[in-house]
CSV table of C-alpha atoms and ligand atoms in Angstrom, one decimal:
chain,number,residue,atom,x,y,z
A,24,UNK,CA,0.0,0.0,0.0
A,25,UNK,CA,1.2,3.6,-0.5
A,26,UNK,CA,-0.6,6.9,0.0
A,27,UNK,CA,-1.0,9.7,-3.0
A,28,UNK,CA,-1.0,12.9,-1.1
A,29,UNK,CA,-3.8,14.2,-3.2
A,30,UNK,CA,-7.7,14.9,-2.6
A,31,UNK,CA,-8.3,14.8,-6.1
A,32,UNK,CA,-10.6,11.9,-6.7
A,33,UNK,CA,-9.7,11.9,-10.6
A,34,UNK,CA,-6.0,11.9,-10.4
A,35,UNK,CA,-6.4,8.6,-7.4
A,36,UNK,CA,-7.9,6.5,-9.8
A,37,UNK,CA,-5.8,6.9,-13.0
A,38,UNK,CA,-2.8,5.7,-11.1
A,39,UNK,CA,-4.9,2.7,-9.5
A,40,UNK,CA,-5.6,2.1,-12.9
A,41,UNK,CA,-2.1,2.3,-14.4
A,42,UNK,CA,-0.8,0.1,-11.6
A,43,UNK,CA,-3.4,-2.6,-11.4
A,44,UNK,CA,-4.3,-5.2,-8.5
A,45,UNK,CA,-0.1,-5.0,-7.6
A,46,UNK,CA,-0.3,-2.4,-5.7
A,47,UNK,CA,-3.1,-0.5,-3.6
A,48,UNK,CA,-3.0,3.7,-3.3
A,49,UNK,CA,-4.7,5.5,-1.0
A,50,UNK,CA,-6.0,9.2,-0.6
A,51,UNK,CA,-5.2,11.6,2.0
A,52,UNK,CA,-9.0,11.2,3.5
A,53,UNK,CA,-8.6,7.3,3.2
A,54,UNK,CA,-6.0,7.7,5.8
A,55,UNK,CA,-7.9,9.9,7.5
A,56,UNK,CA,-6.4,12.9,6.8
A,57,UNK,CA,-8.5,15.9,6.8
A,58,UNK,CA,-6.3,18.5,7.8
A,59,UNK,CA,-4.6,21.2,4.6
A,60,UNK,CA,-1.4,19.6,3.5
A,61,UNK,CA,1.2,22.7,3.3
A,62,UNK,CA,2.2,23.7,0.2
A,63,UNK,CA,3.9,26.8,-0.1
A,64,UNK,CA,7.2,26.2,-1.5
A,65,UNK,CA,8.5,28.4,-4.5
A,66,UNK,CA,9.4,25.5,-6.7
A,67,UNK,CA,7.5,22.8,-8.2
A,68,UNK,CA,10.2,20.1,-6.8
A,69,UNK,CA,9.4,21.9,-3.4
A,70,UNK,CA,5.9,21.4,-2.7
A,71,UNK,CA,5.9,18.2,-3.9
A,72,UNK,CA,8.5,17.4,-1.7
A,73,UNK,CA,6.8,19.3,0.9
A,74,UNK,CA,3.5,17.1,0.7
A,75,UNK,CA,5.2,13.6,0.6
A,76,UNK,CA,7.5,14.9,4.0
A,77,UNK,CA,4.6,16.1,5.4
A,78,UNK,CA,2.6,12.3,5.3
A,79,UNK,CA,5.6,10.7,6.0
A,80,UNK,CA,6.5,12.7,9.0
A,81,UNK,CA,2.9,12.7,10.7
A,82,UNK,CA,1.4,9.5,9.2
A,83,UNK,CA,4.7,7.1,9.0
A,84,UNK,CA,3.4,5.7,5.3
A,85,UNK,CA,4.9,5.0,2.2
A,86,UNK,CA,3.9,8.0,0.0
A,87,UNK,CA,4.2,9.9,-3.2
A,88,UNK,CA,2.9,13.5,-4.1
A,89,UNK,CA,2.7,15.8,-7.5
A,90,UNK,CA,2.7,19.5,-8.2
A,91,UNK,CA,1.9,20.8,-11.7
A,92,UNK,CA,2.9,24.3,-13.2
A,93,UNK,CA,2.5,25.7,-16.8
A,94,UNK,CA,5.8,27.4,-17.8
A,95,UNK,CA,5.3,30.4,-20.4
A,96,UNK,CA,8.8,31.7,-21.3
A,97,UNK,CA,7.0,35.5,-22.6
A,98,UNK,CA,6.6,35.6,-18.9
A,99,UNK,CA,9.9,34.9,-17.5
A,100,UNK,CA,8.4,31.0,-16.4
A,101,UNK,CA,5.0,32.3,-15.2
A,102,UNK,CA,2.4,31.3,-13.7
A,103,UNK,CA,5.0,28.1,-12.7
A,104,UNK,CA,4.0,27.1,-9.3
A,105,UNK,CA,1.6,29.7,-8.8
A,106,UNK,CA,-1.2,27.9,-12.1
A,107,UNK,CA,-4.0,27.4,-9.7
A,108,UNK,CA,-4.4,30.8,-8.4
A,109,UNK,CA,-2.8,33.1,-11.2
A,110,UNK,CA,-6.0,35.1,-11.9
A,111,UNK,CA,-6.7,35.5,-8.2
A,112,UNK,CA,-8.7,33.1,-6.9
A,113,UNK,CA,-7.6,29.7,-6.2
A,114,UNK,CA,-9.0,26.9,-9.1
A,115,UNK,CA,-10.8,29.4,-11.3
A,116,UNK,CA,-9.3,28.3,-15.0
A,117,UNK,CA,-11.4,31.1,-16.7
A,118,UNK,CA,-9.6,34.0,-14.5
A,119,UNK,CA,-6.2,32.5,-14.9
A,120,UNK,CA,-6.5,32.1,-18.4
A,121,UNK,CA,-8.3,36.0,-19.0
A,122,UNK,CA,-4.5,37.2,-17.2
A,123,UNK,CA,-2.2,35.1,-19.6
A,124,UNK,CA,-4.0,35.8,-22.3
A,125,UNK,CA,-4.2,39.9,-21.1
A,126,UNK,CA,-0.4,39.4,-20.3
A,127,UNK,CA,0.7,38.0,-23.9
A,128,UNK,CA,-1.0,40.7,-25.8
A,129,UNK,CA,0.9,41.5,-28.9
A,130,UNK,CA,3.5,39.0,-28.1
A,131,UNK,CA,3.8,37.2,-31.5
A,132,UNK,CA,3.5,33.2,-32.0
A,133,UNK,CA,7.2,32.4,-32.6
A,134,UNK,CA,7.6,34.0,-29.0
A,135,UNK,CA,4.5,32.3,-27.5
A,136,UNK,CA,6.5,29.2,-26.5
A,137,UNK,CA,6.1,27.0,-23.1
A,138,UNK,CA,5.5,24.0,-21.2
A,139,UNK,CA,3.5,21.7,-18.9
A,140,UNK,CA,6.1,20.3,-16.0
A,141,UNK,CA,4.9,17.8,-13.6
A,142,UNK,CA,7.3,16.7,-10.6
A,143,UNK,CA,6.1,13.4,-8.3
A,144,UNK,CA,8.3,12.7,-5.1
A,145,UNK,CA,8.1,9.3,-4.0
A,146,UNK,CA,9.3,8.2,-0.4
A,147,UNK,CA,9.8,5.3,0.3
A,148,UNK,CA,11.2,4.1,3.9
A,149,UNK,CA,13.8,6.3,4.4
A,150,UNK,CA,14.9,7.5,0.3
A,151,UNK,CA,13.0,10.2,-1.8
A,152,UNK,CA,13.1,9.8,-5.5
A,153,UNK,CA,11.6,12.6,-8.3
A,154,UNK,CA,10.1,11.8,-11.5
A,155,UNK,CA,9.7,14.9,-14.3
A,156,UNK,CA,7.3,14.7,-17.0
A,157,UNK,CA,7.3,17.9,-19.1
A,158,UNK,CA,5.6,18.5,-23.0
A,159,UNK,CA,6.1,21.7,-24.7
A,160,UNK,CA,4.1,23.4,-26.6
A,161,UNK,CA,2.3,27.3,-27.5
A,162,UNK,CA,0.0,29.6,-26.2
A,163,UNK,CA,-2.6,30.4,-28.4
A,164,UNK,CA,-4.4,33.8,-28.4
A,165,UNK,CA,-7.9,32.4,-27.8
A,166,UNK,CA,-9.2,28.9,-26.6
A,167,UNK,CA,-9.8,26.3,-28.8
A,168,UNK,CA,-12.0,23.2,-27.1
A,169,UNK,CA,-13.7,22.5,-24.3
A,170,UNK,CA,-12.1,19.4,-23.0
A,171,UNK,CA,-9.5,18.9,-20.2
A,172,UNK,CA,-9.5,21.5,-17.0
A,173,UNK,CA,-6.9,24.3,-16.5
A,174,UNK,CA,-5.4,25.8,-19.6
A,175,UNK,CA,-6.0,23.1,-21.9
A,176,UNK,CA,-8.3,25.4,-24.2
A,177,UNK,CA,-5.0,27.8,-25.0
A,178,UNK,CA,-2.4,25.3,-25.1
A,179,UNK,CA,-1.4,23.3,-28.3
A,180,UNK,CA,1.6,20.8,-27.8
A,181,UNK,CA,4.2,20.5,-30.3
A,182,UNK,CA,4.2,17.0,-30.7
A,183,UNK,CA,0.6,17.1,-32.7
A,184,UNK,CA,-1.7,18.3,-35.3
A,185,UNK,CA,-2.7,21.6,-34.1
A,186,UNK,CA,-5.5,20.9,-31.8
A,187,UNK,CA,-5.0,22.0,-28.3
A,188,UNK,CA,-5.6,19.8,-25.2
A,189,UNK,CA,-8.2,21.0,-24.5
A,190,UNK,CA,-9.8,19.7,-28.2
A,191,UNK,CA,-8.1,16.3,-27.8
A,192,UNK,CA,-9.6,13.2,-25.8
A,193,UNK,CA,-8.4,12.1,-22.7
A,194,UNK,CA,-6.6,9.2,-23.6
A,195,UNK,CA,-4.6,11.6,-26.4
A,196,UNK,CA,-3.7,14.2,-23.8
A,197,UNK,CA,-2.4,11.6,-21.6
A,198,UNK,CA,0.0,9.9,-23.9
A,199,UNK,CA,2.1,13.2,-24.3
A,200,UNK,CA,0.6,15.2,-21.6
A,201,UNK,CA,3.3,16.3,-18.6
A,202,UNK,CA,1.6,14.2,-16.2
A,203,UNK,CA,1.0,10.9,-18.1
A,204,UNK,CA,4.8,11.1,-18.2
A,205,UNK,CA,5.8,11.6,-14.7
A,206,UNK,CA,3.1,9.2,-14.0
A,207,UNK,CA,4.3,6.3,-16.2
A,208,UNK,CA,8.3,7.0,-14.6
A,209,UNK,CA,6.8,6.9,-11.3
A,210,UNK,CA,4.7,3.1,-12.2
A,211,UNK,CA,7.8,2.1,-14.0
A,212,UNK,CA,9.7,2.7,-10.6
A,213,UNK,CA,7.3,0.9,-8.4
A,214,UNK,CA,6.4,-2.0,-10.3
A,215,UNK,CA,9.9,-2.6,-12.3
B,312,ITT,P1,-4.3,19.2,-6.2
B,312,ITT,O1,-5.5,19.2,-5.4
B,312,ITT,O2,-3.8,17.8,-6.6
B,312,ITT,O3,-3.1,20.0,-5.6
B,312,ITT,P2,-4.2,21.2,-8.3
B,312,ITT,O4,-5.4,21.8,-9.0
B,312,ITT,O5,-3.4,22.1,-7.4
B,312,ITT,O6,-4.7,19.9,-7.5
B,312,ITT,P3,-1.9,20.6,-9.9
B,312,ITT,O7,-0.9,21.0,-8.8
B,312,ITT,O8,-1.7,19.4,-10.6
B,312,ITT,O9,-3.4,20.6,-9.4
B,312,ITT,O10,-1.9,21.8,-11.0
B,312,ITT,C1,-1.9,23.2,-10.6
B,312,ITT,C2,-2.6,24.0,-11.7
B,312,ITT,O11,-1.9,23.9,-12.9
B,312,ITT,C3,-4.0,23.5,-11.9
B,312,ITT,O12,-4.9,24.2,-11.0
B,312,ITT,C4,-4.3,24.0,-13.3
B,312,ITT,O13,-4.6,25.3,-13.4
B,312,ITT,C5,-2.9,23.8,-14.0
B,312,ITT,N1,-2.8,22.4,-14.6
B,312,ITT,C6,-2.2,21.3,-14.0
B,312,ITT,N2,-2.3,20.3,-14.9
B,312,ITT,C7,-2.9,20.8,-16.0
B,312,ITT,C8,-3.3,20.2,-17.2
B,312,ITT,O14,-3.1,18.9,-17.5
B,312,ITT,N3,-3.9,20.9,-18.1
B,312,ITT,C9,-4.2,22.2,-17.9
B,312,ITT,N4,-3.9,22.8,-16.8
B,312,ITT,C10,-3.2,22.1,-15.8
């Protein structure tokens, strides 16, 4: 058994799925874990890390934990590890993607360049490992699709035909997609 330091019901049961019956996760509430997680690190690598210390320090399991940032180079590697709350309020996609969009005004498409990075730190008895998935791709000037969550509507992977996540079905965002990638080194790890 080993605990994903997530609430996020979605996320919980694509890795039971990529790892099968050979090994069990759990969520924070499954191990009765109600309390807000910190995360408050400036880094990506740093909340994850933050998350899987925090269950190992006051729970004693096995655990891993993610963070997710979009990386827009226009912006000096904003919104990064603040992509949840860029627009002001915490998990509002439509705000944070009216401020990029505000923000790249006039910025043209051979400078629109950026990237999805996910980081997952694993620890496991007393060792810590990270996993990096990352996919680049463009910011578009409008959204394109209503698929996905976060700022799949504006952003159109390189590796692709033009359509933006947020036009592409699941299982097509997840073969390339940032976290597909971390996610598949992390299983690799576990079940190799
Ligand atoms: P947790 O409860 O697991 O912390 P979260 O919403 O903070 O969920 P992440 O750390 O994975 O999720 O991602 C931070 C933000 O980055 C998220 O709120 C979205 O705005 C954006 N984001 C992450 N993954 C994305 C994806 O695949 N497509 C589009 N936007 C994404």
């Amino acid at each position: 058994m080993i605990v994903f330091a997530t609430n996020n019901a979605h996320k919980l049961e694509e890795l039971q799925q990529m790892l099968g019956d050979e090994m069990e996760i759990r969520g924070l509430s499954q191990i009765g874990c109600t309390e807000d997680v910190p995360e408050t690190a400036d880094t990506l690598e740093g909340n994850a890390r933050m998350k899987a210390d925090y269950v190992k320090e006051h729970y004693g399991l096995d655990c891993f934990a993610d963070d997710t940032g979009l990386e827009i180079d226009a912006l000096h590697g904003a919104p990064g590890v603040f992509s949840a709350r860029y627009g002001g309020v915490a998990h509002d996609s439509d705000r944070n993607i009216e401020r990029v969009l505000r923000e790249m005004e006039g910025v043209p498409i051979e400078q629109r360049t950026a990237r999805f990075r996910t980081i997952i730190c694993l620890m496991q008895g007393d060792s810590c490992h990270m996993f990096e998935g990352r996919v680049e791709g463009r910011i578009l000037t409008e959204r394109h699709g209503e698929g996905g969550f976060g700022y799949d509507s504006i952003f159109q992977p390189i590796e692709g035909d033009g359509r933006t996540f947020g036009e592409m079905a699941p299982e097509e965002k997840n073969a390339i997609s940032h976290r597909g990638r971390a996610v598949a080194q992390l299983v690799n790890y576990l079940l190799g």
